[in-house]
Coordinates of C-alpha atoms in Angstrom, one line a residue:
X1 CA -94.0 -104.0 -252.6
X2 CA -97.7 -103.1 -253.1
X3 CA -98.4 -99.7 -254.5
X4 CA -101.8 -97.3 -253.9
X5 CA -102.7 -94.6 -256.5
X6 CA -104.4 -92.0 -254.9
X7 CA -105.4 -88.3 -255.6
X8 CA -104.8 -85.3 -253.9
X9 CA -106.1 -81.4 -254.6
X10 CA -103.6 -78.7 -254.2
X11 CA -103.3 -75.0 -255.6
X12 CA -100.0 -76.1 -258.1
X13 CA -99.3 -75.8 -261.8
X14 CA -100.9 -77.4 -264.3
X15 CA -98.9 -80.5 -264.0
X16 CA -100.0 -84.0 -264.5
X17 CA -98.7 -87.4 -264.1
X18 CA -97.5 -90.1 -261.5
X19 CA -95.6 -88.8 -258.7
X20 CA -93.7 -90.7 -256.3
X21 CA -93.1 -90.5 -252.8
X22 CA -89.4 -91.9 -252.6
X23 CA -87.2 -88.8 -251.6
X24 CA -86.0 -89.5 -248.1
X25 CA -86.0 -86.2 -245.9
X26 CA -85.8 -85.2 -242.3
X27 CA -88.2 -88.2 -241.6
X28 CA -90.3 -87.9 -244.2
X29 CA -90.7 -89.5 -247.6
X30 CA -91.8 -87.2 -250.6
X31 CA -91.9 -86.4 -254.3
X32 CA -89.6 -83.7 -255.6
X33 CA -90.7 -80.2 -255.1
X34 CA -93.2 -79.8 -258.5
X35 CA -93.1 -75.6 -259.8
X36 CA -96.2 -74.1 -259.0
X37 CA -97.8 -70.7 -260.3
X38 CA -101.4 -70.8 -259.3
X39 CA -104.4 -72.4 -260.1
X40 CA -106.1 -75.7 -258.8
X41 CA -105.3 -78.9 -260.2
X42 CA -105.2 -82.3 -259.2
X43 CA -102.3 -84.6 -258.2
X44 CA -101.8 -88.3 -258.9
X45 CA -99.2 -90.0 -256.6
X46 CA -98.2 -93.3 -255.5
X47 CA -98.1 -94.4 -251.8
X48 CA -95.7 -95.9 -250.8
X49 CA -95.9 -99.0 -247.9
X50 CA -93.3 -97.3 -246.0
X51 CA -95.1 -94.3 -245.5
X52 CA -97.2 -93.8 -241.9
X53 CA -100.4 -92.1 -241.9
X54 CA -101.9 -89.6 -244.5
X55 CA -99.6 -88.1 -247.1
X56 CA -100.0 -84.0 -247.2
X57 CA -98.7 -81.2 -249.4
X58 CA -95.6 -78.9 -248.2
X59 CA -95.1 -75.6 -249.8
X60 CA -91.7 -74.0 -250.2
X61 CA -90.4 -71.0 -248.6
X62 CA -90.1 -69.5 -252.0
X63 CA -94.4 -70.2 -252.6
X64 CA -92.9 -71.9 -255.9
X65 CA -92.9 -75.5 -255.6
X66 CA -94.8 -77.5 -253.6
X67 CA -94.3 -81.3 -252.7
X68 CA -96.6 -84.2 -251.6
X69 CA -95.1 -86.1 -248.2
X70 CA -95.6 -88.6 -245.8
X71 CA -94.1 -89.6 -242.2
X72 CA -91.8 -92.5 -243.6
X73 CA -91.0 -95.9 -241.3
X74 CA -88.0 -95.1 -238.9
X75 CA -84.9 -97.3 -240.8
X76 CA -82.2 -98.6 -239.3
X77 CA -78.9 -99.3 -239.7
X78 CA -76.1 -101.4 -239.1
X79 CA -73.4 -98.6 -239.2
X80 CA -74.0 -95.3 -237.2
X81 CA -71.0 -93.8 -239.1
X82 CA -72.8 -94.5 -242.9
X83 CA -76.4 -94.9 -243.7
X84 CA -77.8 -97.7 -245.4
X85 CA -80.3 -96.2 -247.5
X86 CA -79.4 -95.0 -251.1
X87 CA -77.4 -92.6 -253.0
X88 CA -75.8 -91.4 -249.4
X89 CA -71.9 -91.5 -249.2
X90 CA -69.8 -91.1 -245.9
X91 CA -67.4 -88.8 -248.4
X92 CA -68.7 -86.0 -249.7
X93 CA -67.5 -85.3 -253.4
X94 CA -65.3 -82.3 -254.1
X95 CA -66.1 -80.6 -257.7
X96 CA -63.9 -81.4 -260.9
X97 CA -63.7 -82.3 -264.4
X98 CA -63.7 -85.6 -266.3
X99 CA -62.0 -84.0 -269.7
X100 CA -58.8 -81.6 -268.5
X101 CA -60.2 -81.8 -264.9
X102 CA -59.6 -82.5 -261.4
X103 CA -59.6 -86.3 -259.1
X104 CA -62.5 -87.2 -257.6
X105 CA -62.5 -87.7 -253.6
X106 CA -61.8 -90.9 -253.0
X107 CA -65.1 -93.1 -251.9
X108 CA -67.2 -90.0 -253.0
X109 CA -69.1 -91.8 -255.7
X110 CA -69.4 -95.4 -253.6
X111 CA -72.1 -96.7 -256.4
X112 CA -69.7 -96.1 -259.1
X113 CA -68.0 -99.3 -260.6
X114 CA -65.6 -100.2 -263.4
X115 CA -65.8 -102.7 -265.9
X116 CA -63.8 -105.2 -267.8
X117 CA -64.2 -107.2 -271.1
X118 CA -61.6 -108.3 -273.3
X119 CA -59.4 -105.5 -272.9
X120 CA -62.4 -103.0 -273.1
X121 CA -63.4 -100.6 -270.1
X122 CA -66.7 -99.3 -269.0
X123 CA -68.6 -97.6 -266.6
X124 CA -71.4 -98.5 -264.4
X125 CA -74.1 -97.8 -261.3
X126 CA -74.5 -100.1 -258.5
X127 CA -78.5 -99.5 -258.5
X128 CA -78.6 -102.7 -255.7
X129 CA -76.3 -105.3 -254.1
X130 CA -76.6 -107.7 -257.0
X131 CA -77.1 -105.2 -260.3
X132 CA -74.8 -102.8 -262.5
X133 CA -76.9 -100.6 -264.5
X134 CA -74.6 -99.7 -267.5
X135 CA -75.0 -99.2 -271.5
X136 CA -75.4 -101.6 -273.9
X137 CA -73.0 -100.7 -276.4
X138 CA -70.3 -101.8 -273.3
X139 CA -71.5 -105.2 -274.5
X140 CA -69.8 -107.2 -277.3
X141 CA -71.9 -110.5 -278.7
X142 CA -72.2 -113.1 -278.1
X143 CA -72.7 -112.2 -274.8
X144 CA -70.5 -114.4 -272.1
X145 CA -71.2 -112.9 -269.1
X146 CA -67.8 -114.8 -267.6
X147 CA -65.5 -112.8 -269.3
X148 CA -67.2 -109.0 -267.5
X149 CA -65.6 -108.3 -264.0
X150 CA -67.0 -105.3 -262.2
X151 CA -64.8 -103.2 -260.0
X152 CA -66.6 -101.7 -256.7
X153 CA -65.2 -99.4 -254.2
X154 CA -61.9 -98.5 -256.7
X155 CA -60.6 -95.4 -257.0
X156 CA -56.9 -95.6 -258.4
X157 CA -56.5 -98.7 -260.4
X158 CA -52.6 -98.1 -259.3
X159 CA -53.0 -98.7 -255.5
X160 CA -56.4 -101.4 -255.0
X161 CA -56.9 -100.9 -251.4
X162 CA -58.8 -103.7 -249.3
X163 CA -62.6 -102.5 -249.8
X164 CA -62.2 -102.9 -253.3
X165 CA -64.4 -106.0 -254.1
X166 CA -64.3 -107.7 -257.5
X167 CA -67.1 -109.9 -258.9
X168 CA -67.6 -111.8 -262.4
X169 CA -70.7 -111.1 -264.0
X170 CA -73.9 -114.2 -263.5
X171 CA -76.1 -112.7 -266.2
X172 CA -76.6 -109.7 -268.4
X173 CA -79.4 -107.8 -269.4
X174 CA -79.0 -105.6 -272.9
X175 CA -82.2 -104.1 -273.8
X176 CA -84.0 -106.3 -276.8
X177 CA -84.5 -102.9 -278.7
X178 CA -81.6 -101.6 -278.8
X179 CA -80.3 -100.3 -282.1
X180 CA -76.4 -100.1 -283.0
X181 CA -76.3 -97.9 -285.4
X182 CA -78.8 -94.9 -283.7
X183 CA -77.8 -95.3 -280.2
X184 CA -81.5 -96.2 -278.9
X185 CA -82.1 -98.0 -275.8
X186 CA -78.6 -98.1 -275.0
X187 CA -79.2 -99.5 -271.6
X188 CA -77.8 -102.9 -269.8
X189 CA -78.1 -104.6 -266.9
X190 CA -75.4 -107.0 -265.0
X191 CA -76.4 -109.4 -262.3
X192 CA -73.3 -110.0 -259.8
X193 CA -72.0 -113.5 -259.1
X194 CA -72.7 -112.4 -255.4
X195 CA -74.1 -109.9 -253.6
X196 CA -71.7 -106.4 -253.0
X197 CA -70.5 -106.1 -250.1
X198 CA -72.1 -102.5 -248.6
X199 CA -69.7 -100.8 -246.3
X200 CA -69.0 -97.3 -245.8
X201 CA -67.0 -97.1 -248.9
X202 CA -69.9 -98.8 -250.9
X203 CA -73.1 -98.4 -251.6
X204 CA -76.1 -98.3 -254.4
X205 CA -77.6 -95.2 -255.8
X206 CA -81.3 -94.2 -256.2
X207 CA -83.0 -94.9 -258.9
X208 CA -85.3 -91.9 -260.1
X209 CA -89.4 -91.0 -259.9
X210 CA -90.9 -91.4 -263.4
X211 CA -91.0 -88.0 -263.0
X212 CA -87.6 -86.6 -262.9
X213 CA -86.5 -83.6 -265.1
X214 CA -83.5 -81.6 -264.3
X215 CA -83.6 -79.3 -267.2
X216 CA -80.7 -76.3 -266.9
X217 CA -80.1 -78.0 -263.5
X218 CA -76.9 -79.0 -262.9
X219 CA -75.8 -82.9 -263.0
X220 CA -72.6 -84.7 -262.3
X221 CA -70.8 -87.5 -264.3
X222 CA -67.4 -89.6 -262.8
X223 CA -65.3 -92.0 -264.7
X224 CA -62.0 -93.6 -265.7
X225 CA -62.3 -92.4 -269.4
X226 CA -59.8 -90.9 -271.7
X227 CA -58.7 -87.3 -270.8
X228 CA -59.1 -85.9 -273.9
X229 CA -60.4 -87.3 -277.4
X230 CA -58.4 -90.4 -278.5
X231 CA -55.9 -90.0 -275.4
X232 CA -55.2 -92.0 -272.3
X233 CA -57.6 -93.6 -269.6
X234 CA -57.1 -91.8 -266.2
X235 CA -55.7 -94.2 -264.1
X236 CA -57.8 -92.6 -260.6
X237 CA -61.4 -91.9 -260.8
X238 CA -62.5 -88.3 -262.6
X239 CA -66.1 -86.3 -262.1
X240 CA -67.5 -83.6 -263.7
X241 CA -70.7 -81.3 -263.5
X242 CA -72.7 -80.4 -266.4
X243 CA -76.3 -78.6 -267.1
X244 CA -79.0 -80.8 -268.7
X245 CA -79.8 -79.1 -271.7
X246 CA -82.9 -80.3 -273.3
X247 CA -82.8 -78.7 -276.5
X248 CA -79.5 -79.0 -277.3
X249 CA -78.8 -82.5 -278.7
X250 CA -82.2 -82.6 -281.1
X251 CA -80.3 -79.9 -283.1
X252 CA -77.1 -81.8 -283.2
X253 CA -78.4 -85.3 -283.5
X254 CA -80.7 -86.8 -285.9
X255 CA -81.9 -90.0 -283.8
X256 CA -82.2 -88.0 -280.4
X257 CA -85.2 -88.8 -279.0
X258 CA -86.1 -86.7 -275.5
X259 CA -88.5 -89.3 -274.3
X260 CA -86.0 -91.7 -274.1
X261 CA -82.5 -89.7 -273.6
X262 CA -80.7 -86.8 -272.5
X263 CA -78.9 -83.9 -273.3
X264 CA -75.9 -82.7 -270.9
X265 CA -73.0 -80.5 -271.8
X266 CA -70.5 -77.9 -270.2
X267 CA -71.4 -74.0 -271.9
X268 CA -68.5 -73.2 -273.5
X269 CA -66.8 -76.8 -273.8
X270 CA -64.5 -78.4 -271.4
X271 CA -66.2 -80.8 -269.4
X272 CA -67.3 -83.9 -270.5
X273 CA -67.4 -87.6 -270.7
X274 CA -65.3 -89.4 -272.8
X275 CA -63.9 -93.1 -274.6
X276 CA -64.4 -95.4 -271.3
X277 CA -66.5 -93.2 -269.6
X278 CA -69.2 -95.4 -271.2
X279 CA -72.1 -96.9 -269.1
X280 CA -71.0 -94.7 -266.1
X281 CA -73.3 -92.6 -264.2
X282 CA -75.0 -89.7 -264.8
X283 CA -76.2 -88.0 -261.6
X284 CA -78.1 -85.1 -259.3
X285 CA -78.9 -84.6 -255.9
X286 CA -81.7 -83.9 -254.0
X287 CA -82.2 -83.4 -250.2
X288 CA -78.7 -85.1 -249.7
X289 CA -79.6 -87.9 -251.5
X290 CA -78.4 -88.7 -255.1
X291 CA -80.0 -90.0 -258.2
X292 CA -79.1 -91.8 -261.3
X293 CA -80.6 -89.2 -264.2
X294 CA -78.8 -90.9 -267.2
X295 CA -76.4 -93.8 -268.6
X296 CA -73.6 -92.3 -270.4
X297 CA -73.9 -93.2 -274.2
X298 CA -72.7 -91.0 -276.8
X299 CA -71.4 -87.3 -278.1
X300 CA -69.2 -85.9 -280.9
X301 CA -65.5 -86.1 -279.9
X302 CA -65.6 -85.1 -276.2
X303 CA -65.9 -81.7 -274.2
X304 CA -66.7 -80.0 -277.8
X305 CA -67.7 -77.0 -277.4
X306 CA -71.5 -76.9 -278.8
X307 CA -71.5 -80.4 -278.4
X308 CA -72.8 -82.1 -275.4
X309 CA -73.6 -85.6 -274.6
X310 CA -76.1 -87.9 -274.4
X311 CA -77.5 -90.1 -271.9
X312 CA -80.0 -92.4 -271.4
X313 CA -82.8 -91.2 -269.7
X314 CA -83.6 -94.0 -266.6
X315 CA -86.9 -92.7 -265.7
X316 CA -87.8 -93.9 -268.9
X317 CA -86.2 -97.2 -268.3
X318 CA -87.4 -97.8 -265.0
X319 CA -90.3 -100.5 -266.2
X320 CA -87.6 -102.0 -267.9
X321 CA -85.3 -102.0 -265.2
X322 CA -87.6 -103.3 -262.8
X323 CA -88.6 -106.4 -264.6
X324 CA -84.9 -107.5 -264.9
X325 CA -84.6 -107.0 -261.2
X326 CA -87.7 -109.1 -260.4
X327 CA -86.8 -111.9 -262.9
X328 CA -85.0 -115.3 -261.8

């Protein structure tokens, strides 16, 4: 896919960077909404091949954000009852806790998977039909990419049902940099034996803009984790919503490194993700389409109060990620 950098003056914030034009809405493909409060600057964004004619600014009905957009390429697809593009789900997620919390709707997290390796479980993100996005430190070495089998489309590992799809693993990705003992880089990739199967039950999140920050915004976590610190796996799939909180976990943490992670917790304690929550999503939505933020990777104990988690942050990764994609 051949990208266009291109420059466009608006009255915004003094913002700077790339921005990309790959939020799906009403027709229309555009960055997220940017904070604005006066003053003219100039915008760097990358076109996208999909778009049709010029891309133009939008300004909120609050005159606080503003958003570059384009008419987008009509898209099709094969099921009028669930759309094929990403992060969309045909069932809508209720809320609930991972730690002390409620069940997730079944189906309302269709990117989610599940993995097993030699007795250990993990999390993951379908991020296309062939690729699990998950963390490293899921991995043991050496690395026999036979032994991991991904679980799609599961919801209660007590009653499979007959969209649940399992596929071994063909190759896996762990970052080259990734350190044990600090927790950096913790990011993986596994390449499916075969492609998923997308149905109505399935399908692949969105992969973030470089530019994606959610901080104080609220974000949502699922898994089959322990229930409390030390305790049992949950047997049917759990979510949570937390608030990113940015300054938190460079207080708490000596390695934390904001470029690279981030910070979510629950004010006051009680939600969180916990032992085989690993490598599972860490999510937001945005004009009814959802986006994986972060990679679950560590925290003190779990649902601590004054102790939130950290992620990995994938906008950071997304270089990274891409080049595993593209590679044979």
């Amino acid at each position: 896919m051949l990208f266009v950098a291109a420059i466009l003056v608006v009255f915004a914030t003094s913002v700077y960077g790339q921005h990309q034009l790959i939020i799906r809405d009403n027709g229309k493909l555009c960055t997220p909404w940017i904070p604005t409060t006066g003053g003219q600057i100039s915008l760097t964004y990358t076109n996208n091949p999909e778009c049709v004619g010029q891309v133009g600014f939008e300004q909120h009905s609050t005159f606080m954000q503003v958003r570059l957009c384009c008419q987008a390429l009509p898209t099709t697809t094969a099921s009028s009852i669930f759309p094929r593009e990403c992060g969309r789900q045909q069932y809508q997620p209720i809320k609930g806790r991972i730690v002390g919390g409620m069940h997730a709707h079944p189906n309302s997290w269709p990117w989610q998977v599940r993995i097993h390796a030699d007795g250990g479980l993990c999390g993951g993100t379908l991020i296309d039909t062939r690729h699990v996005l998950t963390a490293a430190h899921c991995l043991r070495t050496p690395i026999v990419p036979q032994k991991y089998m991904v679980y799609i489309g599961l919801h209660d590992i007590n009653q499979p049902v007959y969209n649940e799809q399992q596929i071994v693993a063909e190759q896996i990705f762990m970052h080259e940099q990734y350190d044990t003992l600090t927790s950096e880089n913790d990011i993986a990739i596994i390449r499916l034996s075969k492609p998923v199967t997308i149905s109505d039950k399935i399908n692949v999140i969105c992969l973030p803009g470089p530019e994606a920050h959610n901080a104080n915004e609220t974000v949502w976590v699922a898994g089959w984790g322990t229930t409390s610190f030390q305790g049992q796996t949950s047997p049917v799939l759990k979510q949570a919503s937390l608030h990113v909180m940015p300054d938190r976990c460079g207080m708490i943490f000596r390695t934390y490194d904001n470029r690279k992670q981030m910070c979510a917790g629950a004010y006051g304690g009680g939600h969180d993700t916990c032992q085989g929550d690993s490598g599972g999503p860490l999510m937001y939505e945005s004009n009814g389409q959802w986006f994986l933020n972060g990679v679950v990777s560590y925290g003190h104990e779990c649902a601590r109060d004054g102790y939130p988690g950290v992620y990995a942050r994938v906008s950071y990764y997304l270089p990274w990620i891409r080049s595993k994609l593209s590679a044979v």
